[in-house]
Coordinates of C-alpha atoms and ligand atoms in Angstrom, one line a residue:
M207 CA -49.4 -30.0 -55.5
S208 CA -47.1 -32.9 -56.3
E209 CA -44.6 -34.5 -54.2
I210 CA -41.8 -32.7 -56.2
D211 CA -43.4 -29.5 -56.4
S212 CA -44.1 -29.5 -52.3
L213 CA -40.2 -30.7 -51.8
K214 CA -38.9 -28.1 -53.9
A215 CA -41.3 -25.3 -52.2
Q216 CA -40.0 -26.7 -48.9
L217 CA -36.6 -25.8 -50.2
Q218 CA -37.2 -22.6 -51.4
D219 CA -38.7 -21.8 -48.2
L220 CA -35.9 -22.8 -46.2
Q221 CA -33.3 -21.2 -48.4
T222 CA -34.9 -18.1 -48.0
K223 CA -35.4 -18.1 -43.9
A224 CA -31.7 -19.5 -44.0
L225 CA -30.3 -16.7 -46.1
A226 CA -31.9 -13.8 -43.6
L227 CA -30.8 -15.6 -40.6
F228 CA -27.3 -16.1 -42.3
A229 CA -27.4 -12.4 -43.3
D230 CA -28.5 -11.1 -39.6
A231 CA -26.4 -13.2 -37.4
S232 CA -24.3 -10.6 -34.8
D233 CA -21.4 -12.7 -34.6
S234 CA -19.3 -15.3 -35.7
K235 CA -20.6 -17.8 -32.9
V236 CA -24.3 -17.4 -33.9
L237 CA -23.1 -17.8 -37.5
Q238 CA -21.6 -21.8 -36.8
E239 CA -24.7 -22.7 -34.8
L240 CA -26.8 -21.7 -37.9
R241 CA -24.1 -23.9 -40.2
V242 CA -24.7 -26.9 -37.4
A243 CA -29.0 -26.1 -37.9
Y244 CA -28.9 -26.3 -41.7
L245 CA -26.5 -27.8 -42.8
G246 CA -25.4 -30.0 -40.3
K247 CA -26.2 -34.1 -40.5
K248 CA -29.1 -33.0 -38.2
G249 CA -30.0 -30.3 -40.0
E250 CA -33.2 -28.8 -41.6
L251 CA -31.8 -30.3 -45.2
T252 CA -31.6 -33.5 -44.1
S253 CA -35.3 -33.8 -42.6
V254 CA -35.9 -32.2 -46.2
L255 CA -34.1 -34.6 -47.6
K256 CA -36.0 -38.0 -46.2
G257 CA -39.0 -36.7 -47.7
V258 CA -36.9 -37.7 -51.9
G259 CA -37.5 -41.2 -51.1
K260 CA -40.8 -41.1 -51.6
L261 CA -40.7 -39.8 -55.0
P262 CA -41.1 -41.6 -58.4
P263 CA -37.5 -42.6 -58.8
E264 CA -37.8 -40.0 -62.3
D265 CA -37.9 -37.6 -60.5
R266 CA -34.9 -38.1 -58.0
P267 CA -32.4 -36.7 -59.5
V268 CA -34.4 -33.6 -60.6
I269 CA -34.7 -32.8 -57.0
G270 CA -30.9 -34.2 -56.3
Q271 CA -30.0 -31.0 -58.6
F272 CA -32.6 -28.7 -56.4
V273 CA -31.3 -30.1 -53.4
N274 CA -27.0 -29.4 -54.6
A275 CA -28.2 -25.9 -55.2
T276 CA -29.9 -25.3 -52.3
K277 CA -26.5 -26.6 -50.4
T278 CA -24.4 -24.9 -52.5
A279 CA -26.2 -21.5 -52.4
L280 CA -26.6 -21.9 -48.5
A281 CA -22.8 -22.6 -48.0
E282 CA -21.5 -19.7 -49.7
A283 CA -24.0 -17.5 -47.7
L284 CA -21.9 -18.6 -44.7
D285 CA -18.8 -18.4 -46.0
K286 CA -19.7 -14.6 -47.3
A287 CA -21.2 -13.8 -43.9
E288 CA -18.8 -15.5 -42.0
A289 CA -16.1 -13.3 -44.4
L290 CA -18.3 -10.0 -43.7
L291 CA -18.8 -10.8 -39.6
S292 CA -14.7 -11.9 -39.1
V293 CA -13.5 -8.5 -40.8
K294 CA -16.2 -6.4 -38.8
E295 CA -14.7 -8.7 -35.6
K296 CA -11.7 -7.6 -36.3
E297 CA -12.5 -4.1 -36.7
L298 CA -14.3 -4.0 -33.4
R299 CA -10.9 -5.5 -31.7
I300 CA -8.9 -3.1 -33.2
E301 CA -11.1 -0.6 -31.8
A302 CA -11.0 -2.1 -28.7
E303 CA -7.6 -2.0 -28.3
R304 CA -6.7 1.3 -29.8
I305 CA -4.0 2.7 -27.7
D306 CA -3.5 7.0 -28.2
V307 CA 0.1 7.7 -28.7
T308 CA -0.5 11.1 -28.0
L309 CA -1.8 11.2 -24.7
S310 CA 0.7 11.3 -22.0
G311 CA 1.7 8.7 -20.0
R312 CA 0.9 7.5 -16.9
T313 CA 4.1 7.5 -14.2
A314 CA 3.7 5.1 -11.3
T315 CA 3.9 6.5 -8.0
Q316 CA 6.6 5.2 -6.2
G317 CA 6.1 4.1 -1.7
V318 CA 8.4 5.8 0.8
L319 CA 9.6 4.2 3.9
H320 CA 7.8 5.8 7.1
P321 CA 9.9 8.3 9.1
V322 CA 9.7 5.8 11.8
Q323 CA 11.2 3.0 9.6
Q324 CA 14.2 5.6 8.5
G325 CA 14.4 6.6 11.8
F326 CA 15.1 2.9 12.7
D327 CA 17.3 2.4 9.6
E328 CA 19.2 5.4 10.2
M329 CA 20.0 4.9 13.5
T330 CA 20.9 1.4 13.7
A331 CA 23.9 2.3 10.9
I332 CA 25.3 4.5 13.0
F333 CA 25.3 1.9 15.6
S334 CA 26.4 -0.7 13.5
H335 CA 29.2 1.2 11.5
M336 CA 30.2 1.6 15.6
G337 CA 30.0 -2.3 15.5
F338 CA 27.2 -3.2 17.4
D339 CA 25.7 -6.4 16.5
I340 CA 21.7 -5.4 16.1
A341 CA 19.2 -7.7 17.7
E342 CA 15.3 -8.2 18.1
G343 CA 13.1 -9.3 21.1
P344 CA 9.6 -10.1 21.3
E345 CA 6.8 -7.6 21.7
V346 CA 4.7 -9.6 24.0
E347 CA 7.0 -10.3 27.0
D348 CA 7.0 -11.9 30.4
E349 CA 7.3 -9.8 33.6
F350 CA 10.8 -11.2 34.2
H351 CA 12.7 -9.6 31.3
N352 CA 10.6 -6.7 30.9
F353 CA 11.0 -5.5 34.9
D354 CA 12.5 -8.4 37.5
A355 CA 15.4 -8.9 35.7
L356 CA 15.9 -5.3 35.3
N357 CA 16.2 -4.6 38.7
I358 CA 12.5 -3.6 39.1
P359 CA 11.2 -5.8 41.4
A360 CA 7.7 -6.6 41.9
E361 CA 6.3 -3.9 44.5
H362 CA 9.2 -1.6 42.9
P363 CA 7.1 2.1 42.3
A364 CA 8.9 2.8 38.4
R365 CA 6.6 -0.7 37.8
A366 CA 3.7 1.5 38.4
S367 CA 4.8 4.5 36.3
H368 CA 5.0 2.2 33.2
D369 CA 1.4 1.9 32.5
T370 CA 1.5 -1.6 31.4
F371 CA -0.8 -3.9 29.3
F372 CA -1.3 -6.9 30.8
F373 CA -3.1 -10.0 29.8
H374 CA -3.2 -13.3 31.0
A375 CA -3.3 -16.1 27.5
E376 CA -5.8 -19.0 28.6
G377 CA -3.4 -21.9 29.5
D378 CA -0.4 -19.9 30.4
E379 CA 0.6 -20.1 34.0
E380 CA 2.3 -17.3 33.9
A381 CA 0.7 -13.5 32.7
K382 CA 1.6 -11.6 29.6
L383 CA 2.5 -8.2 28.7
L384 CA 3.2 -6.3 26.1
R385 CA 6.9 -5.0 26.6
T386 CA 6.7 -1.2 28.1
H387 CA 10.4 -0.6 26.7
T388 CA 13.4 -2.3 24.9
S389 CA 15.4 -2.9 27.6
P390 CA 14.0 -6.6 27.9
V391 CA 16.4 -6.9 24.9
Q392 CA 19.0 -5.9 27.2
I393 CA 18.5 -9.1 28.9
R394 CA 17.7 -11.4 26.2
A395 CA 20.4 -10.7 24.5
M396 CA 22.9 -11.0 27.4
Q397 CA 21.1 -14.0 28.6
A398 CA 21.6 -15.9 24.9
C399 CA 25.3 -15.1 25.2
V400 CA 25.4 -16.5 28.6
D401 CA 23.5 -19.5 27.7
A402 CA 25.9 -20.3 24.2
G403 CA 28.8 -20.5 27.0
G404 CA 30.0 -17.7 25.5
E405 CA 31.0 -14.3 27.7
P406 CA 31.2 -10.8 26.7
P407 CA 32.2 -8.3 25.0
L408 CA 28.9 -7.5 23.9
A409 CA 27.6 -4.8 22.0
V410 CA 24.0 -4.4 20.6
V411 CA 21.8 -2.2 18.8
A412 CA 17.7 -3.1 19.3
A413 CA 15.0 -1.6 17.4
G414 CA 11.3 -2.0 18.1
R415 CA 7.9 -1.3 19.2
V416 CA 6.7 -0.9 22.3
Y417 CA 3.3 -0.3 24.1
R418 CA 1.8 1.8 27.1
C419 CA -1.0 2.8 28.2
D420 CA -1.0 6.3 27.6
Y421 CA -2.3 8.8 25.1
D422 CA -2.1 12.2 24.6
V423 CA -0.8 14.9 22.1
T424 CA 3.2 14.0 23.0
H425 CA 2.1 9.9 23.8
S426 CA 1.0 7.0 21.8
P427 CA 0.0 3.8 22.9
M428 CA 2.8 2.2 20.7
F429 CA 5.4 4.0 19.9
H430 CA 9.3 2.9 19.1
Q431 CA 12.5 3.1 21.5
V432 CA 16.3 2.0 20.0
E433 CA 18.1 0.4 23.0
V434 CA 21.9 0.5 23.2
F435 CA 24.3 -1.1 25.3
K436 CA 27.9 -2.5 25.7
V437 CA 29.0 -4.5 28.4
D438 CA 33.0 -5.7 28.7
K439 CA 35.5 -5.4 31.1
D440 CA 36.6 -1.6 32.2
V441 CA 33.5 -0.3 30.1
S442 CA 33.5 3.7 31.7
L443 CA 31.2 6.3 31.4
A444 CA 33.3 8.1 29.7
N445 CA 32.9 5.6 26.7
L446 CA 29.1 5.9 27.3
K447 CA 29.6 9.5 26.9
G448 CA 31.6 9.2 23.8
V449 CA 29.3 6.8 22.1
L450 CA 26.6 8.9 22.7
Q451 CA 28.2 12.1 21.4
H452 CA 29.6 10.5 18.0
F453 CA 25.6 8.7 18.1
L454 CA 23.7 12.5 18.4
S455 CA 26.3 14.1 15.9
A456 CA 26.1 11.6 13.0
Y457 CA 22.3 11.3 13.9
F458 CA 21.9 15.4 13.8
E459 CA 24.5 15.7 11.1
K460 CA 26.1 18.6 12.9
D461 CA 28.0 18.8 16.2
V462 CA 25.3 18.7 18.5
P463 CA 27.0 19.9 22.4
I464 CA 25.6 17.2 24.4
R465 CA 25.0 17.0 28.4
L466 CA 24.6 14.2 30.9
R467 CA 21.8 14.9 34.3
P468 CA 22.1 13.1 36.9
H469 CA 19.0 10.6 37.2
Y470 CA 16.8 7.7 38.4
F471 CA 16.4 4.3 36.7
P472 CA 16.4 1.0 38.5
F473 CA 18.6 -0.8 35.6
T474 CA 21.4 2.0 35.6
E475 CA 23.9 3.4 38.5
P476 CA 24.6 5.9 38.4
S477 CA 22.0 7.3 35.3
A478 CA 21.5 10.4 33.7
E479 CA 19.2 11.7 31.4
V480 CA 20.9 13.0 28.0
D481 CA 20.2 16.7 26.8
I482 CA 21.6 18.0 23.6
G483 CA 21.6 21.2 22.5
C484 CA 18.5 22.8 21.3
V485 CA 18.5 22.0 17.6
F486 CA 15.6 24.9 17.0
C487 CA 17.6 27.5 18.6
N488 CA 21.4 26.6 18.1
H489 CA 21.7 25.9 21.4
K490 CA 20.5 30.0 22.5
G491 CA 17.1 29.5 24.3
C492 CA 13.7 29.5 22.4
R493 CA 9.8 28.4 23.0
I494 CA 10.9 24.7 22.7
C495 CA 13.7 24.7 24.9
K496 CA 11.9 26.8 27.2
G497 CA 14.7 29.2 27.1
S498 CA 17.2 26.4 28.3
G499 CA 19.2 26.2 25.1
W500 CA 18.9 22.2 26.3
I501 CA 16.5 19.5 25.3
E502 CA 16.1 15.8 26.8
V503 CA 16.3 13.2 24.2
L504 CA 17.0 9.8 26.1
G505 CA 17.8 7.8 29.4
S506 CA 21.0 6.3 29.9
G507 CA 23.2 4.6 33.0
M508 CA 26.2 2.5 33.9
I509 CA 24.3 -1.0 34.0
H510 CA 23.6 -1.7 37.7
P511 CA 25.4 -4.7 39.2
N512 CA 21.7 -6.6 39.7
V513 CA 21.1 -6.7 35.9
L514 CA 24.3 -8.3 35.0
K515 CA 23.8 -10.9 37.9
A516 CA 19.8 -11.7 36.7
V517 CA 21.8 -13.1 33.4
G518 CA 24.6 -14.6 35.3
I519 CA 27.4 -12.2 34.3
D520 CA 30.3 -11.4 36.9
S521 CA 29.7 -7.6 37.9
T522 CA 33.3 -8.0 39.5
V523 CA 34.9 -8.5 36.3
Y524 CA 32.5 -7.0 33.9
S525 CA 30.7 -3.5 33.8
G526 CA 28.0 -2.0 30.8
F527 CA 26.5 1.0 29.5
A528 CA 22.9 1.3 28.2
F529 CA 20.6 4.0 26.9
G530 CA 17.4 3.8 25.7
L531 CA 15.6 6.3 23.1
G532 CA 12.1 7.1 21.9
V533 CA 12.3 7.1 18.2
E534 CA 9.5 9.6 17.3
R535 CA 10.9 12.0 19.6
L536 CA 14.4 12.2 17.6
V537 CA 12.6 12.1 14.0
M538 CA 10.5 15.1 15.7
L539 CA 13.4 16.9 16.5
K540 CA 15.5 16.3 13.3
H541 CA 12.6 17.4 11.1
G542 CA 10.6 19.7 13.1
I543 CA 7.5 17.7 13.1
P544 CA 5.3 19.6 15.6
D545 CA 3.0 16.7 16.6
L546 CA 3.3 12.8 17.4
R547 CA -0.2 11.7 16.2
L548 CA 1.4 12.6 12.6
F549 CA 2.9 9.4 12.7
F550 CA -0.1 7.2 13.1
E551 CA -2.3 9.1 10.9
N552 CA -1.3 7.8 7.7
D553 CA -1.9 10.9 6.1
V554 CA 0.0 10.5 3.0
R555 CA 0.7 13.6 2.4
F556 CA 2.9 14.1 5.6
L557 CA 4.4 10.8 4.8
R558 CA 5.6 11.8 0.7
R559 CA 7.0 14.9 2.6
M560 CA 8.8 13.1 4.9
G561 CA 9.7 10.3 2.4
S562 CA 12.7 8.9 1.0
S563 CA 12.8 6.1 -1.6
T564 CA 15.7 5.0 -0.2
Ligands
DAH264 N1 13.7 1.9 29.2 C1 13.6 3.3 29.8 C2 12.5 3.6 29.2 O1 12.0 2.8 28.5 C3 14.7 4.1 29.3 C4 16.4 3.4 28.9 C5 16.8 4.8 30.2 C6 16.8 2.4 29.0 C7 18.1 4.1 30.8 C8 18.0 2.4 28.6 C9 18.6 3.4 30.2 O2 19.0 1.3 29.3 O3 20.2 3.0 30.9 O4 11.8 4.6 29.7

């Protein structure tokens, strides 16, 4: 075969192979690669052209035309394939992004506040409206704030009943503990006032987590308390009773009868446990109040002079009342929740039922 015929045959082959490949290309990226492979500077067509130099001069224009025709054929085939693919790709994209407007919409589920948080919010709001300031204290406490300053010295029997979680952090001189009640916030708030050169009146509400090594149907090792106290000149038991009456009626959203029963707490003198008329039987007597018509809700009293002394407040000038309550207990009474553990199991059915979106 002559040189020129062999070149023509090569070009013919190249074109047949290329057109088949172009037609088969699955996407525009593959097609782009084929364009470079055939028509690019270092492509197949260029390498065939290298043979043209060996031809006698009279044959060169002939093969030149042939090469151009091949080039045009390839370029046209590429353009056509590209146009087809771009239509196909657009259709695929539209299909993938298709939205069925006849389907019903997805509603966004809204979270709700945990009932304990709702309790905190409702209770602190009531005290806030009465003019009490909101305070916080640390959950990791020391013995001074949790016990000593509250008139519960080292050998005091009440200390043992607190079932305290103690721990000794490395490098710490003193043992630390998880606070067993929110009463240490009384000490911290009074100290902060005295340290700042201030003096009473002080009216504070503090809500937070407390810890006791205790677990059964009515006890959880972590639970929540709200602590309230007021220190001023001439604060009396009557003030305590008035604040309690207002708070409990506001929280239960009805006029609940209350009574103060003498009790003992080291940090108050006198001390009283506070009962409300049973909210389940309207004070008549039922299974829940064991027929008495009364339910115990919190501990209270007049702040012990030793507590005021511990923080440097003159107990001959100032007096105060204090009380502390279990948040879960009050929320259970308000909503008729039968089991404390429901608060901590995070069953969304319970949480949703108790939910409020505010
Ligand atoms: N701190 C007590 C406890 O956890 C509750 C308490 C009782 C707080 C009497 C008070 C109070 O402020 O006056 O059991």
